[in-house]
Each structure stands twice: as C-alpha cells, then as structure tokens.
Amino acid sequence: MKRLRLLLVALLLWLPLLAIAQQTADASAAYRVDTGDAWVDTQLQDINHYAERYPDSFLDEVARYAGVPRDYIAALFYTHKWQAGDIYFACFWAKAIDHSCRDSVKAWSRAVPDEGEPKRWADVIASLPTAPTNLHWRALRHAIVASHDHWDRPVTLDATLKRQLGDRAARDRAAATR
C-alpha cells in the first residue's frame, strides 16, 4: 500500500510535464515581443508557432544548445505558462552574455513595466549586469538561425546574416566540416 501511494505521488508530480503543451495557436497569435531588434522579434514569434506543434523538439533545442536543464525550461513552459519565445530569448540571451538562464528569468520576473505598458525584453536586458553589445546580438541571431536549421525550418536572413552565414547550403557544408 505504501508503494502504491509513492507511485501515485510520483505520478502526480510528473503530470504537469506530461500535459499537452500550453503553447496554443491563440497564445502565439497574441504574443508580442520587444527585444529592441525587429528581426529577432519576428523569429521569436515564429519560434512560438513552432513550439505549438513540436514542444518536445523546442525544449530539447533550448536544453541542448543553451545548456539549460530540460526540467527547468519544461517547468517554465508547462507549469508557469511562459511563451516559448520568451524562454528561448531568456536562455540564449543569457548564454550570449555568459550568465545563467535563471538570471534572465529572474530579471524578467522582477520587471514591472509602467502602468498600461507591456513588459519589454529591451528593458530587461538593459537592467542586467552585462551591457548588451553587437557581439551579444550576433551570438543570439546566429543561435536563432542554427535552431531553425536544426528544425529544418525556413528562416529569412537579413543582409548582415547572409554575409556572415551564407545560404542554407553553405551553413550545412560548414556544419558538416565541424
């Protein structure tokens, strides 16, 4: 009987992780992000849509390439109902500035916008201890392109990214030589 109770408690603790993703089409359609970079904002909205359909792949990508425990980001996604784009940005921005994803999450959670104003990542990153530089933005933008490539999802590159990374075939060739 004691084992049965323990099994039941364990099952109840895992239930939120087994639930269907909270990333819905309505949530993605309503999602607005303001990082201060219009290209990044567009891609984060696309990442939201991707996570609606492939939540496990999204979580695996962030865990593997941002170096964040999967259980942590799964809790943000399922239990705390964070938008996938916000999770992605928090974790990959933290990686770009050499901080932990938890630092970005805490900064976002502490942010209190002016009355009637939405939270903005642009304000949150300005409050972090590392001032944003072009190299940080470049690292984030390259990570976004790499994620789209991993997902075999199309991504439109701006002129700078085309110059830096080339087309998809060039990126695939470069990845094969690593």
Coordinates of C-alpha atoms in Angstrom, one line a residue:
M1 CA 0.0 0.0 0.0
K2 CA 2.9 2.4 0.8
R3 CA 4.4 1.7 -2.6
L4 CA 1.1 2.5 -4.3
R5 CA 0.9 5.8 -2.5
L6 CA 4.5 6.7 -3.5
L7 CA 3.7 5.7 -7.1
L8 CA 0.6 7.9 -7.1
V9 CA 2.5 10.9 -5.6
A10 CA 5.3 10.5 -8.2
L11 CA 2.7 10.3 -11.0
L12 CA 1.0 13.5 -9.7
L13 CA 4.4 15.3 -9.6
W14 CA 5.1 14.4 -13.3
L15 CA 1.6 15.2 -14.5
P16 CA 2.4 18.8 -15.5
L17 CA 5.2 17.6 -17.6
L18 CA 3.0 15.0 -19.3
A19 CA 0.3 17.5 -20.1
I20 CA -0.3 18.9 -23.5
A21 CA 1.7 22.0 -24.2
Q22 CA 0.2 25.3 -23.1
Q23 CA 1.6 26.9 -26.3
T24 CA -1.6 27.3 -28.3
A25 CA -2.3 29.0 -31.6
D26 CA -4.2 31.7 -29.8
A27 CA -1.3 32.3 -27.3
S28 CA 1.1 32.5 -30.2
A29 CA -1.2 34.8 -32.2
A30 CA -1.4 37.2 -29.3
Y31 CA 2.3 37.0 -28.4
R32 CA 4.1 40.3 -28.9
V33 CA 7.8 40.7 -28.0
D34 CA 10.0 43.7 -28.0
T35 CA 13.7 42.9 -27.7
G36 CA 14.8 46.0 -29.5
D37 CA 15.7 44.0 -32.6
A38 CA 12.8 43.6 -35.1
W39 CA 14.4 40.6 -36.8
V40 CA 14.8 38.8 -33.5
D41 CA 11.2 39.7 -32.5
T42 CA 9.9 38.2 -35.8
Q43 CA 11.9 35.0 -35.2
L44 CA 10.7 34.6 -31.6
Q45 CA 7.1 34.8 -32.8
D46 CA 7.9 32.1 -35.3
I47 CA 9.5 30.0 -32.5
N48 CA 6.3 30.3 -30.6
H49 CA 4.4 28.8 -33.6
Y50 CA 6.9 26.1 -33.9
A51 CA 6.6 25.2 -30.2
E52 CA 2.8 24.8 -30.6
R53 CA 3.3 21.8 -32.8
Y54 CA 6.7 20.5 -31.6
P55 CA 7.0 21.3 -27.9
D56 CA 9.5 18.4 -27.2
S57 CA 11.8 19.4 -30.0
F58 CA 11.7 23.0 -28.8
L59 CA 12.5 22.0 -25.3
D60 CA 15.3 19.7 -26.5
E61 CA 16.8 22.5 -28.6
V62 CA 16.9 25.0 -25.7
A63 CA 18.3 22.4 -23.3
R64 CA 21.0 21.2 -25.6
Y65 CA 22.2 24.4 -27.2
A66 CA 21.6 26.9 -24.5
G67 CA 22.9 24.5 -21.8
V68 CA 19.8 24.7 -19.6
P69 CA 18.3 21.7 -17.7
R70 CA 15.3 20.5 -19.6
D71 CA 13.3 20.1 -16.5
Y72 CA 13.8 23.8 -15.7
I73 CA 12.6 25.0 -19.1
A74 CA 9.8 22.5 -19.1
A75 CA 8.6 23.9 -15.8
L76 CA 8.6 27.4 -17.3
F77 CA 6.8 26.2 -20.4
Y78 CA 4.2 23.9 -18.8
T79 CA 3.8 25.0 -15.2
H80 CA 4.5 28.7 -15.4
K81 CA 3.0 29.0 -18.9
W82 CA 5.8 31.1 -20.3
Q83 CA 5.7 31.8 -24.0
A84 CA 8.2 29.7 -26.0
G85 CA 9.7 32.9 -27.5
D86 CA 10.4 34.3 -24.0
I87 CA 12.0 31.0 -22.9
Y88 CA 14.2 31.0 -26.0
F89 CA 15.2 34.6 -25.6
A90 CA 15.9 34.3 -21.8
C91 CA 18.1 31.3 -22.2
F92 CA 20.0 32.2 -25.4
W93 CA 20.5 35.8 -24.3
A94 CA 21.9 34.5 -21.0
K95 CA 24.3 32.3 -22.9
A96 CA 25.4 35.2 -25.1
I97 CA 26.2 37.4 -22.1
D98 CA 27.8 34.4 -20.2
H99 CA 25.1 34.3 -17.5
S100 CA 22.6 31.6 -16.5
C101 CA 19.2 31.4 -17.9
R102 CA 17.9 31.7 -14.4
D103 CA 19.4 35.2 -14.2
S104 CA 17.4 36.2 -17.3
V105 CA 14.2 34.5 -15.9
K106 CA 14.6 36.3 -12.6
A107 CA 15.2 39.7 -14.3
W108 CA 12.0 39.1 -16.4
S109 CA 10.0 38.1 -13.4
R110 CA 11.1 41.1 -11.4
A111 CA 10.4 43.6 -14.2
V112 CA 7.5 45.8 -13.6
P113 CA 6.5 48.0 -16.6
D114 CA 4.8 51.4 -16.3
E115 CA 1.1 51.1 -15.8
G116 CA -0.6 50.0 -19.0
E117 CA 2.6 49.1 -20.7
P118 CA 3.7 45.6 -21.6
K119 CA 6.9 44.0 -20.3
R120 CA 9.7 44.5 -22.8
W121 CA 12.8 42.4 -23.1
A122 CA 14.6 45.6 -24.2
D123 CA 14.1 47.0 -20.7
V124 CA 15.0 43.7 -19.0
I125 CA 18.3 43.3 -20.9
A126 CA 19.2 46.9 -20.1
S127 CA 18.8 46.0 -16.4
L128 CA 21.1 43.0 -16.5
P129 CA 24.7 43.5 -15.2
T130 CA 26.2 43.0 -18.7
A131 CA 25.6 45.8 -21.1
P132 CA 24.4 44.5 -24.5
T133 CA 26.9 44.7 -27.4
N134 CA 26.7 43.9 -31.1
L135 CA 28.6 40.6 -30.3
H136 CA 25.8 39.5 -27.9
W137 CA 23.2 40.3 -30.6
R138 CA 25.2 38.5 -33.2
A139 CA 25.5 35.4 -31.0
L140 CA 21.7 35.4 -30.4
R141 CA 20.9 35.9 -34.1
H142 CA 23.3 33.1 -35.1
A143 CA 21.7 30.8 -32.5
I144 CA 18.3 31.5 -33.9
V145 CA 19.4 30.6 -37.4
A146 CA 21.1 27.4 -36.1
S147 CA 17.9 26.4 -34.3
H148 CA 15.8 26.9 -37.5
D149 CA 18.4 24.8 -39.4
H150 CA 18.2 22.1 -36.7
W151 CA 14.4 22.1 -37.0
D152 CA 14.7 22.2 -40.8
R153 CA 12.5 25.3 -40.7
P154 CA 12.9 28.1 -43.2
V155 CA 14.3 31.4 -41.9
T156 CA 14.7 34.6 -43.8
L157 CA 18.1 36.2 -43.2
D158 CA 18.8 39.9 -43.4
A159 CA 21.7 41.2 -45.4
T160 CA 24.1 41.0 -42.5
L161 CA 23.3 37.4 -41.6
K162 CA 23.5 36.4 -45.3
R163 CA 27.0 37.9 -45.4
Q164 CA 28.0 36.2 -42.1
L165 CA 26.4 32.8 -42.5
G166 CA 25.7 32.3 -46.2
D167 CA 22.7 30.4 -47.5
R168 CA 21.4 27.2 -46.1
A169 CA 23.6 25.0 -48.3
A170 CA 26.7 26.9 -47.1
R171 CA 25.6 26.6 -43.5
D172 CA 25.1 22.8 -44.0
R173 CA 28.6 22.5 -45.5
A174 CA 30.1 24.4 -42.7
A175 CA 28.3 22.3 -40.1
A176 CA 29.5 19.1 -41.8
T177 CA 33.1 20.1 -41.6
R178 CA 33.0 20.7 -37.8

